[in-house]
Amino acid sequence: SPVVQITSLEFYTESTQSVNYEVWTREGSFKDFKGSYEGWTLIAEGSVEGRGLGRYTQIPDDTFTPVSIRGGGGEDGTRAFYITLDSKELIYKLGNGPDSDVDVHASSAELEVYEGEGVLTYPFPAVAEISYYRYPRQYLGTIHYDRLPCKPYSVFGHVMDLPCPDMPTSSPTPPQPTRNPVTPPPSTSPVTEPPMTPAPIIAGVTLSPIPPTMVPTLTPTISSVPSASPTTQSPTSSPIVPMRAYIVSIFRNAPERDMTSREIEKFLEITTEFLRRHTQSSMVIEGVEIWHQKLTLADAKEGSVTWEEEEEEEEEEDGEAEQEDLNVFPDDEGEQTTDMSMSPSIRRRLNDKKNFSKGQLKHEQKVEVPKVTAVEITLIIKISVSTLPENLLGNMAAVAMNENQVELLSLLNEQAAFYTYFKHMDGIQSNSVEFVTKAPTLSPTTYQFFLSNQVI
């Protein structure tokens, strides 16, 4: 392949704060050049605000010095990059190979990206401290490059290295004509035999016409009648197998029934346009389907519990009515006696003491927040193109619905005049799931059939 020019990089971090970055590079592999900046060149340095979960963070173009990778592959066509943050915010993936710089984990028509190593400290630990190097690891990000850095010269053939070759001049480069002829003048009579072949046809000169013959010299052929439609099949377009992401969303304050077919159609129309608008920088959504819907319960308001004070009610025991005015207390001999003539104030104090001993006190009690009906909807999102790994697509869609739920609810509530199902919806909670399973069959099936048809 020809030379390419790396123009920028994107990396993955879940931080939404400002992070400090550095990008170093060298020609060839990094394997024998770890633990030191010797032989490395700093091509990018600065600070950038992280874009957070589900989004790549791009290094600004004005801080990145473009570098080239020679064409042809091999050691000469290899370039190593070291991207680092001064905080533990950089995220990468576990690799699959036996060692770093062995397996290719991403490629295009011009580039192959090999698995590398993770470095656990900033900037470079000593190479002897092997516990700070983890391998193999895979880069999570985007590489921006120009595959024709020598335009328009590249159209004449592959350019294998930079700088670009000199462009051809726009005016003729032969020498100017001489003032006097350099050939002898023509002779007055022919010096060669007349040619036996007819003179060549010269452009711009009309030949004398050939007289027509009385009859055709060739028998005309009969052409077939053209068909009304093409006789060959039209070419088919390449099949596109979309990626899929799955999310489960709970819509609070829904009616106690499932959506009708018309309500489903309107819901998918609104949700599809909403997700396309909020994810268009990272993915191209072909469509959205409802896989399953079911009724559930959700909190009617924010928070889960409140607290209030109330008195505990004690059941009356048998005979308590008779003891309300009958006071019993021990005498000097330890026997219980009854005083019917005790004053009302003394009896009240004794009764209060008895009630205190039975635990008739005020205390705090939990009160649950009331529940409302909600609908749980499982969505399948079909994606044709994405700059993110497939396992992060569902997270990005769920984050878009949660962070912009006021906008989505407003779009649904606007349809209340024609679709009453969405009239009172007032909350959304979305989460991504790795896969969805098929619905159960009406009759028993074999265990092997069950296993082979689970993952969608």
Short mmCIF file of C-alpha atoms in Angstrom, two decimals:
data_model
loop_
_atom_site.label_atom_id
_atom_site.label_comp_id
_atom_site.label_asym_id
_atom_site.label_seq_id
_atom_site.Cartn_x
_atom_site.Cartn_y
_atom_site.Cartn_z
CA SER A 1 0.00 0.00 0.00
CA PRO A 2 1.17 3.62 -0.53
CA VAL A 3 2.30 6.08 2.14
CA VAL A 4 -0.39 7.43 4.53
CA GLN A 5 -0.31 10.48 6.79
CA ILE A 6 -1.70 10.28 10.36
CA THR A 7 -3.53 13.56 11.04
CA SER A 8 -5.17 13.02 14.46
CA LEU A 9 -6.15 10.44 17.12
CA GLU A 10 -9.15 9.88 19.40
CA PHE A 11 -9.02 8.01 22.71
CA TYR A 12 -11.63 6.65 25.15
CA THR A 13 -12.13 7.97 28.68
CA GLU A 14 -15.23 7.99 30.90
CA SER A 15 -14.13 11.28 32.47
CA THR A 16 -16.01 14.47 31.61
CA GLN A 17 -13.34 16.66 33.24
CA SER A 18 -10.25 18.18 31.62
CA VAL A 19 -7.47 15.61 31.06
CA ASN A 20 -3.83 16.21 30.06
CA TYR A 21 -2.55 14.12 27.14
CA GLU A 22 0.73 13.37 25.36
CA VAL A 23 1.34 11.47 22.11
CA TRP A 24 4.82 10.14 21.25
CA THR A 25 5.87 8.23 18.12
CA ARG A 26 8.82 6.47 16.48
CA GLU A 27 9.39 4.51 13.28
CA GLY A 28 9.35 0.73 13.68
CA SER A 29 8.14 -1.32 16.66
CA PHE A 30 8.09 -0.16 20.29
CA LYS A 31 9.18 -3.53 21.71
CA ASP A 32 12.88 -2.68 22.29
CA PHE A 33 12.33 0.98 23.19
CA LYS A 34 10.21 0.89 26.37
CA GLY A 35 11.05 2.74 29.58
CA SER A 36 12.73 5.76 27.94
CA TYR A 37 11.86 8.66 25.65
CA GLU A 38 15.11 8.18 23.73
CA GLY A 39 14.31 7.72 20.04
CA TRP A 40 10.69 8.92 20.53
CA THR A 41 9.25 12.18 19.12
CA LEU A 42 6.53 14.20 20.88
CA ILE A 43 3.82 15.05 18.29
CA ALA A 44 0.88 16.15 20.51
CA GLU A 45 0.57 17.69 23.98
CA GLY A 46 -2.18 19.60 25.76
CA SER A 47 -5.48 19.41 27.66
CA VAL A 48 -8.93 18.45 26.43
CA GLU A 49 -12.33 17.94 28.08
CA GLY A 50 -13.31 14.25 28.12
CA ARG A 51 -16.60 13.36 26.40
CA GLY A 52 -17.47 10.62 28.91
CA LEU A 53 -19.22 7.26 28.65
CA GLY A 54 -19.91 5.94 25.14
CA ARG A 55 -18.01 8.69 23.24
CA TYR A 56 -14.45 9.04 21.98
CA THR A 57 -12.45 12.18 22.86
CA GLN A 58 -10.52 13.72 19.94
CA ILE A 59 -7.12 15.35 20.27
CA PRO A 60 -7.47 18.85 18.74
CA ASP A 61 -5.97 19.12 15.25
CA ASP A 62 -4.07 22.32 16.10
CA THR A 63 -2.03 20.46 18.77
CA PHE A 64 -1.30 17.37 16.64
CA THR A 65 1.72 17.27 14.31
CA PRO A 66 0.91 14.97 11.35
CA VAL A 67 3.34 12.09 10.74
CA SER A 68 3.60 9.64 7.84
CA ILE A 69 3.87 5.85 7.63
CA ARG A 70 5.89 4.63 4.65
CA GLY A 71 4.21 2.42 2.10
CA GLY A 72 5.02 -1.19 1.41
CA GLY A 73 4.58 -2.65 4.92
CA GLY A 74 7.28 -4.52 6.81
CA GLU A 75 9.60 -2.90 9.34
CA ASP A 76 10.04 0.21 7.13
CA GLY A 77 6.27 0.60 6.86
CA THR A 78 5.66 0.35 10.66
CA ARG A 79 5.22 3.21 13.14
CA ALA A 80 4.67 2.95 16.93
CA PHE A 81 2.56 5.41 18.97
CA TYR A 82 2.52 5.97 22.74
CA ILE A 83 -0.58 7.88 23.97
CA THR A 84 -0.68 8.67 27.71
CA LEU A 85 -2.58 10.76 30.25
CA ASP A 86 -1.10 12.07 33.51
CA SER A 87 -4.11 10.58 35.35
CA LYS A 88 -5.64 7.10 35.46
CA GLU A 89 -8.47 7.98 33.07
CA LEU A 90 -7.38 6.21 29.82
CA ILE A 91 -9.44 3.08 28.98
CA TYR A 92 -8.34 0.22 26.71
CA LYS A 93 -9.38 -3.42 26.12
CA LEU A 94 -7.87 -6.79 26.94
CA GLY A 95 -6.14 -8.42 23.96
CA ASN A 96 -6.45 -11.93 22.55
CA GLY A 97 -2.92 -12.74 21.33
CA PRO A 98 -0.09 -14.59 23.09
CA ASP A 99 2.00 -11.39 23.29
CA SER A 100 1.92 -7.74 22.28
CA ASP A 101 2.68 -6.69 18.68
CA VAL A 102 1.56 -10.13 17.36
CA ASP A 103 -2.15 -10.07 16.52
CA VAL A 104 -4.00 -7.51 14.36
CA HIS A 105 -7.16 -6.31 16.15
CA ALA A 106 -8.32 -3.65 13.63
CA SER A 107 -7.55 -2.93 9.98
CA SER A 108 -8.56 -1.00 6.86
CA ALA A 109 -7.47 -1.14 3.23
CA GLU A 110 -4.37 0.92 4.12
CA LEU A 111 -3.60 0.22 7.81
CA GLU A 112 -3.28 -2.68 10.25
CA VAL A 113 -3.42 -1.93 14.00
CA TYR A 114 -1.64 -4.46 16.22
CA GLU A 115 -2.31 -5.22 19.89
CA GLY A 116 0.01 -3.23 22.18
CA GLU A 117 0.71 -2.85 25.90
CA GLY A 118 -0.88 -0.94 28.78
CA VAL A 119 1.41 1.23 30.95
CA LEU A 120 0.21 1.65 34.52
CA THR A 121 2.22 4.76 35.55
CA TYR A 122 3.09 8.13 34.04
CA PRO A 123 5.21 8.85 32.11
CA PHE A 124 7.40 5.73 31.57
CA PRO A 125 8.31 3.13 34.23
CA ALA A 126 11.70 1.46 33.93
CA VAL A 127 11.62 -1.52 31.60
CA ALA A 128 12.82 -3.75 34.44
CA GLU A 129 9.62 -3.01 36.37
CA ILE A 130 7.60 -5.48 34.31
CA SER A 131 4.62 -5.36 36.68
CA TYR A 132 3.81 -1.87 35.30
CA TYR A 133 3.45 -3.24 31.74
CA ARG A 134 0.32 -5.28 30.91
CA TYR A 135 -0.06 -7.08 27.58
CA PRO A 136 -1.59 -7.70 25.18
CA ARG A 137 -3.96 -4.72 25.24
CA GLN A 138 -6.13 -3.23 22.47
CA TYR A 139 -6.41 0.48 21.62
CA LEU A 140 -9.90 1.99 21.95
CA GLY A 141 -10.19 5.03 19.72
CA THR A 142 -10.13 6.40 16.17
CA ILE A 143 -7.17 6.99 13.85
CA HIS A 144 -7.60 9.86 11.37
CA TYR A 145 -5.36 9.58 8.31
CA ASP A 146 -4.97 10.82 4.73
CA ARG A 147 -4.43 7.96 2.29
CA LEU A 148 -3.54 10.32 -0.63
CA PRO A 149 -1.28 12.96 0.99
CA CYS A 150 0.33 13.79 -2.38
CA LYS A 151 -2.85 14.76 -4.23
CA PRO A 152 -3.10 15.24 -7.20
CA TYR A 153 0.22 13.52 -7.99
CA SER A 154 -1.11 10.30 -6.35
CA VAL A 155 -3.41 9.65 -9.32
CA PHE A 156 -0.33 8.87 -11.46
CA GLY A 157 0.81 6.02 -9.16
CA HIS A 158 1.57 5.00 -5.57
CA VAL A 159 3.75 7.34 -3.51
CA MET A 160 5.75 5.24 -1.05
CA ASP A 161 7.34 7.96 1.11
CA LEU A 162 7.18 11.67 1.94
CA PRO A 163 7.99 14.40 0.97
CA CYS A 164 5.91 14.29 -2.18
CA PRO A 165 7.78 14.19 -5.54
CA ASP A 166 7.98 17.29 -7.73
CA MET A 167 4.92 17.97 -9.85
CA PRO A 168 5.27 18.04 -13.69
CA THR A 169 5.42 21.53 -15.22
CA SER A 170 2.38 22.93 -16.97
CA SER A 171 4.34 24.25 -20.00
CA PRO A 172 6.46 22.26 -22.53
CA THR A 173 10.05 21.62 -21.49
CA PRO A 174 11.65 20.87 -24.98
CA PRO A 175 14.15 23.52 -26.22
CA GLN A 176 13.00 26.43 -28.34
CA PRO A 177 13.21 25.98 -32.17
CA THR A 178 16.33 27.23 -33.96
CA ARG A 179 16.26 30.34 -36.13
CA ASN A 180 17.72 28.57 -39.23
CA PRO A 181 16.89 25.10 -40.63
CA VAL A 182 19.29 22.39 -39.61
CA THR A 183 18.30 20.02 -42.43
CA PRO A 184 19.30 20.44 -46.08
CA PRO A 185 16.74 21.90 -48.49
CA PRO A 186 14.66 19.43 -50.51
CA SER A 187 15.95 18.24 -53.92
CA THR A 188 14.22 19.32 -57.12
CA SER A 189 13.60 15.77 -58.33
CA PRO A 190 12.76 12.53 -56.56
CA VAL A 191 15.74 10.50 -55.41
CA THR A 192 13.78 7.38 -54.40
CA GLU A 193 11.44 5.04 -56.24
CA PRO A 194 7.75 5.97 -56.04
CA PRO A 195 5.99 4.20 -53.20
CA MET A 196 4.05 1.03 -53.94
CA THR A 197 1.58 1.54 -51.07
CA PRO A 198 -1.16 4.16 -51.09
CA ALA A 199 -0.49 7.39 -49.33
CA PRO A 200 -1.55 7.44 -45.64
CA ILE A 201 -4.73 9.17 -44.60
CA ILE A 202 -3.89 12.59 -43.24
CA ALA A 203 -6.21 14.13 -40.70
CA GLY A 204 -8.08 17.11 -42.06
CA VAL A 205 -7.60 16.12 -45.73
CA THR A 206 -10.71 14.91 -47.61
CA LEU A 207 -10.08 12.04 -50.05
CA SER A 208 -11.68 11.91 -53.47
CA PRO A 209 -15.04 10.06 -53.40
CA ILE A 210 -15.32 6.46 -54.60
CA PRO A 211 -17.94 6.05 -57.33
CA PRO A 212 -20.98 4.07 -56.14
CA THR A 213 -21.65 0.57 -57.42
CA MET A 214 -24.91 -0.40 -59.04
CA VAL A 215 -25.61 -3.21 -56.55
CA PRO A 216 -24.56 -3.80 -52.94
CA THR A 217 -21.29 -5.63 -52.60
CA LEU A 218 -22.36 -7.33 -49.34
CA THR A 219 -25.62 -8.94 -48.36
CA PRO A 220 -27.15 -7.03 -45.43
CA THR A 221 -27.77 -9.00 -42.23
CA ILE A 222 -31.06 -9.02 -40.41
CA SER A 223 -30.81 -7.84 -36.83
CA SER A 224 -33.00 -9.31 -34.10
CA VAL A 225 -35.91 -7.31 -32.71
CA PRO A 226 -34.95 -5.64 -29.42
CA SER A 227 -36.68 -7.00 -26.32
CA ALA A 228 -38.99 -4.81 -24.27
CA SER A 229 -36.98 -5.35 -21.06
CA PRO A 230 -33.36 -6.26 -20.29
CA THR A 231 -32.55 -9.92 -20.86
CA THR A 232 -29.86 -10.03 -18.18
CA GLN A 233 -30.50 -9.72 -14.48
CA SER A 234 -29.78 -6.37 -12.91
CA PRO A 235 -26.87 -6.37 -10.46
CA THR A 236 -27.79 -6.71 -6.80
CA SER A 237 -26.49 -4.33 -4.16
CA SER A 238 -24.12 -5.59 -1.52
CA PRO A 239 -25.93 -6.92 1.53
CA ILE A 240 -25.58 -4.82 4.67
CA VAL A 241 -25.72 -6.75 7.92
CA PRO A 242 -26.49 -4.12 10.58
CA MET A 243 -25.04 -4.15 14.07
CA ARG A 244 -27.60 -4.39 16.84
CA ALA A 245 -27.91 -2.76 20.23
CA TYR A 246 -30.51 -3.63 22.88
CA ILE A 247 -31.98 -1.35 25.55
CA VAL A 248 -34.79 -1.76 28.10
CA SER A 249 -36.75 1.45 28.85
CA ILE A 250 -39.41 2.01 31.54
CA PHE A 251 -41.96 4.75 30.76
CA ARG A 252 -43.72 5.93 33.95
CA ASN A 253 -47.46 6.73 34.17
CA ALA A 254 -48.69 4.57 31.29
CA PRO A 255 -52.24 3.18 30.90
CA GLU A 256 -52.93 -0.33 32.24
CA ARG A 257 -52.79 -1.95 28.80
CA ASP A 258 -50.39 -2.66 25.93
CA MET A 259 -49.90 -0.25 23.04
CA THR A 260 -52.01 -0.79 19.94
CA SER A 261 -50.44 -1.28 16.50
CA ARG A 262 -51.03 2.40 15.60
CA GLU A 263 -49.52 3.56 18.89
CA ILE A 264 -46.49 1.31 18.34
CA GLU A 265 -46.00 2.78 14.86
CA LYS A 266 -46.07 6.36 16.18
CA PHE A 267 -43.82 5.48 19.16
CA LEU A 268 -41.17 3.94 16.86
CA GLU A 269 -41.34 6.92 14.47
CA ILE A 270 -40.68 9.42 17.29
CA THR A 271 -38.05 7.30 19.07
CA THR A 272 -36.10 6.56 15.86
CA GLU A 273 -35.82 10.24 14.86
CA PHE A 274 -34.92 11.17 18.46
CA LEU A 275 -32.08 8.62 18.66
CA ARG A 276 -30.74 9.53 15.21
CA ARG A 277 -30.56 13.18 16.23
CA HIS A 278 -28.67 12.52 19.48
CA THR A 279 -26.29 9.79 18.22
CA GLN A 280 -25.53 10.89 14.65
CA SER A 281 -21.92 11.84 15.50
CA SER A 282 -21.05 8.22 16.40
CA MET A 283 -23.47 5.88 14.59
CA VAL A 284 -25.93 5.60 11.70
CA ILE A 285 -29.25 4.10 12.86
CA GLU A 286 -31.17 2.17 10.18
CA GLY A 287 -34.26 1.54 12.32
CA VAL A 288 -35.73 0.65 15.73
CA GLU A 289 -38.00 -2.31 16.60
CA ILE A 290 -40.01 -3.20 19.71
CA TRP A 291 -39.05 -6.70 20.81
CA HIS A 292 -41.28 -6.91 23.90
CA GLN A 293 -43.56 -4.78 26.08
CA LYS A 294 -45.07 -5.52 29.46
CA LEU A 295 -46.77 -3.63 32.30
CA THR A 296 -44.88 -2.99 35.54
CA LEU A 297 -44.88 -0.61 38.53
CA ALA A 298 -42.72 2.48 39.17
CA ASP A 299 -42.41 5.11 41.93
CA ALA A 300 -44.96 7.90 41.53
CA LYS A 301 -42.43 10.59 42.42
CA GLU A 302 -38.77 11.16 43.09
CA GLY A 303 -37.32 9.37 46.16
CA SER A 304 -38.33 6.04 47.68
CA VAL A 305 -39.52 6.65 51.27
CA THR A 306 -40.64 9.47 53.61
CA TRP A 307 -40.73 9.56 57.39
CA GLU A 308 -43.48 10.70 59.79
CA GLU A 309 -44.26 10.34 63.51
CA GLU A 310 -47.32 8.43 64.68
CA GLU A 311 -48.48 6.81 67.88
CA GLU A 312 -48.54 3.07 68.11
CA GLU A 313 -52.01 1.80 68.88
CA GLU A 314 -52.13 -0.97 71.45
CA GLU A 315 -54.95 -3.43 71.48
CA GLU A 316 -57.05 -3.44 74.58
CA GLU A 317 -56.57 -6.54 76.72
CA ASP A 318 -59.40 -8.43 78.39
CA GLY A 319 -60.45 -6.72 81.54
CA GLU A 320 -58.57 -3.45 80.73
CA ALA A 321 -61.83 -1.49 80.84
CA GLU A 322 -62.42 -2.64 84.39
CA GLN A 323 -58.82 -1.72 85.42
CA GLU A 324 -59.03 1.83 84.06
CA ASP A 325 -60.44 3.13 87.40
CA LEU A 326 -59.25 0.22 89.56
CA ASN A 327 -55.67 0.87 90.76
CA VAL A 328 -53.67 -2.07 92.12
CA PHE A 329 -50.33 -1.55 93.94
CA PRO A 330 -48.19 -3.54 96.38
CA ASP A 331 -48.51 -2.90 100.16
CA ASP A 332 -45.73 -3.02 102.74
CA GLU A 333 -45.99 -6.82 102.96
CA GLY A 334 -45.51 -7.26 99.24
CA GLU A 335 -49.17 -8.13 98.64
CA GLN A 336 -51.24 -6.33 96.04
CA THR A 337 -54.05 -4.13 97.32
CA THR A 338 -56.71 -2.06 95.63
CA ASP A 339 -57.57 1.50 96.53
CA MET A 340 -60.94 2.63 95.22
CA SER A 341 -60.65 5.99 96.96
CA MET A 342 -57.31 7.10 95.35
CA SER A 343 -57.42 10.64 93.93
CA PRO A 344 -57.89 11.00 90.13
CA SER A 345 -54.47 12.77 89.66
CA ILE A 346 -52.57 9.93 91.40
CA ARG A 347 -54.45 7.32 89.37
CA ARG A 348 -53.54 9.14 86.10
CA ARG A 349 -49.85 9.18 87.00
CA LEU A 350 -49.93 5.46 87.81
CA ASN A 351 -51.74 4.75 84.54
CA ASP A 352 -49.14 6.82 82.62
CA LYS A 353 -46.38 4.77 84.24
CA LYS A 354 -48.17 1.55 83.24
CA ASN A 355 -48.57 2.76 79.65
CA PHE A 356 -44.87 3.71 79.48
CA SER A 357 -43.88 0.22 80.61
CA LYS A 358 -46.00 -1.30 77.81
CA GLY A 359 -44.14 0.72 75.14
CA GLN A 360 -46.98 3.10 74.25
CA LEU A 361 -44.55 5.73 72.83
CA LYS A 362 -44.25 7.86 69.69
CA HIS A 363 -41.81 6.59 67.09
CA GLU A 364 -40.84 7.05 63.49
CA GLN A 365 -42.26 4.71 60.84
CA LYS A 366 -41.36 4.17 57.19
CA VAL A 367 -44.06 5.03 54.66
CA GLU A 368 -43.62 3.68 51.11
CA VAL A 369 -44.07 6.01 48.13
CA PRO A 370 -47.17 5.02 46.13
CA LYS A 371 -46.63 3.12 42.88
CA VAL A 372 -48.03 3.92 39.43
CA THR A 373 -48.44 1.80 36.33
CA ALA A 374 -45.51 1.85 33.90
CA VAL A 375 -44.69 0.05 30.66
CA GLU A 376 -41.34 -1.74 30.17
CA ILE A 377 -40.30 -1.76 26.49
CA THR A 378 -37.40 -3.77 25.06
CA LEU A 379 -35.97 -2.05 21.94
CA ILE A 380 -33.71 -3.44 19.20
CA ILE A 381 -31.66 -0.71 17.47
CA LYS A 382 -30.26 -1.58 14.00
CA ILE A 383 -27.02 0.26 13.23
CA SER A 384 -25.25 0.16 9.85
CA VAL A 385 -22.13 2.27 10.57
CA SER A 386 -20.48 3.25 13.86
CA THR A 387 -17.18 4.68 15.12
CA LEU A 388 -17.66 2.97 18.51
CA PRO A 389 -17.12 -0.68 19.49
CA GLU A 390 -20.32 -2.68 19.15
CA ASN A 391 -20.52 -3.39 22.90
CA LEU A 392 -20.82 0.38 23.66
CA LEU A 393 -23.64 1.20 21.23
CA GLY A 394 -26.46 0.24 23.65
CA ASN A 395 -24.88 2.33 26.42
CA MET A 396 -24.76 5.39 24.17
CA ALA A 397 -28.44 5.02 23.16
CA ALA A 398 -29.52 4.55 26.80
CA VAL A 399 -27.51 7.60 27.91
CA ALA A 400 -29.12 9.70 25.14
CA MET A 401 -32.64 8.72 26.33
CA ASN A 402 -31.87 9.33 30.02
CA GLU A 403 -30.08 12.66 29.55
CA ASN A 404 -32.71 14.03 27.12
CA GLN A 405 -35.85 12.41 28.56
CA VAL A 406 -37.61 15.80 28.89
CA GLU A 407 -37.35 16.28 25.12
CA LEU A 408 -38.52 12.73 24.33
CA LEU A 409 -41.46 12.96 26.78
CA SER A 410 -42.46 16.30 25.22
CA LEU A 411 -42.51 14.73 21.75
CA LEU A 412 -44.69 11.86 23.02
CA ASN A 413 -47.04 14.12 25.04
CA GLU A 414 -47.67 16.25 21.93
CA GLN A 415 -49.44 13.24 20.40
CA ALA A 416 -52.00 13.06 23.24
CA ALA A 417 -54.82 14.41 21.05
CA PHE A 418 -54.61 11.37 18.76
CA TYR A 419 -52.73 8.84 20.91
CA THR A 420 -53.95 8.97 24.52
CA TYR A 421 -51.46 6.27 25.55
CA PHE A 422 -48.69 8.89 25.82
CA LYS A 423 -50.77 11.61 27.55
CA HIS A 424 -49.59 11.21 31.17
CA MET A 425 -46.09 9.75 30.73
CA ASP A 426 -43.70 11.71 32.99
CA GLY A 427 -40.48 9.72 33.39
CA ILE A 428 -38.03 7.45 31.50
CA GLN A 429 -35.35 5.09 32.80
CA SER A 430 -33.24 3.23 30.18
CA ASN A 431 -30.51 0.62 30.49
CA SER A 432 -28.58 -1.39 27.90
CA VAL A 433 -28.56 -5.22 27.82
CA GLU A 434 -26.13 -7.51 26.00
CA PHE A 435 -28.76 -9.55 24.14
CA VAL A 436 -32.43 -10.51 24.05
CA THR A 437 -33.92 -13.99 23.90
CA LYS A 438 -36.73 -15.33 21.78
CA ALA A 439 -40.23 -15.67 23.20
CA PRO A 440 -41.22 -19.11 24.59
CA THR A 441 -42.95 -21.51 22.20
CA LEU A 442 -46.55 -22.60 22.72
CA SER A 443 -45.58 -26.29 22.85
CA PRO A 444 -42.54 -28.09 24.30
CA THR A 445 -39.34 -28.24 22.22
CA THR A 446 -36.08 -30.12 22.57
CA TYR A 447 -33.32 -28.72 24.75
CA GLN A 448 -30.95 -28.55 21.76
CA PHE A 449 -33.52 -26.49 19.81
CA PHE A 450 -33.91 -24.19 22.81
CA LEU A 451 -30.15 -23.57 23.05
CA SER A 452 -29.70 -22.95 19.32
CA ASN A 453 -32.43 -20.28 19.20
CA GLN A 454 -31.74 -18.22 22.30
CA VAL A 455 -29.45 -15.36 21.30
CA ILE A 456 -30.90 -12.95 18.74
#
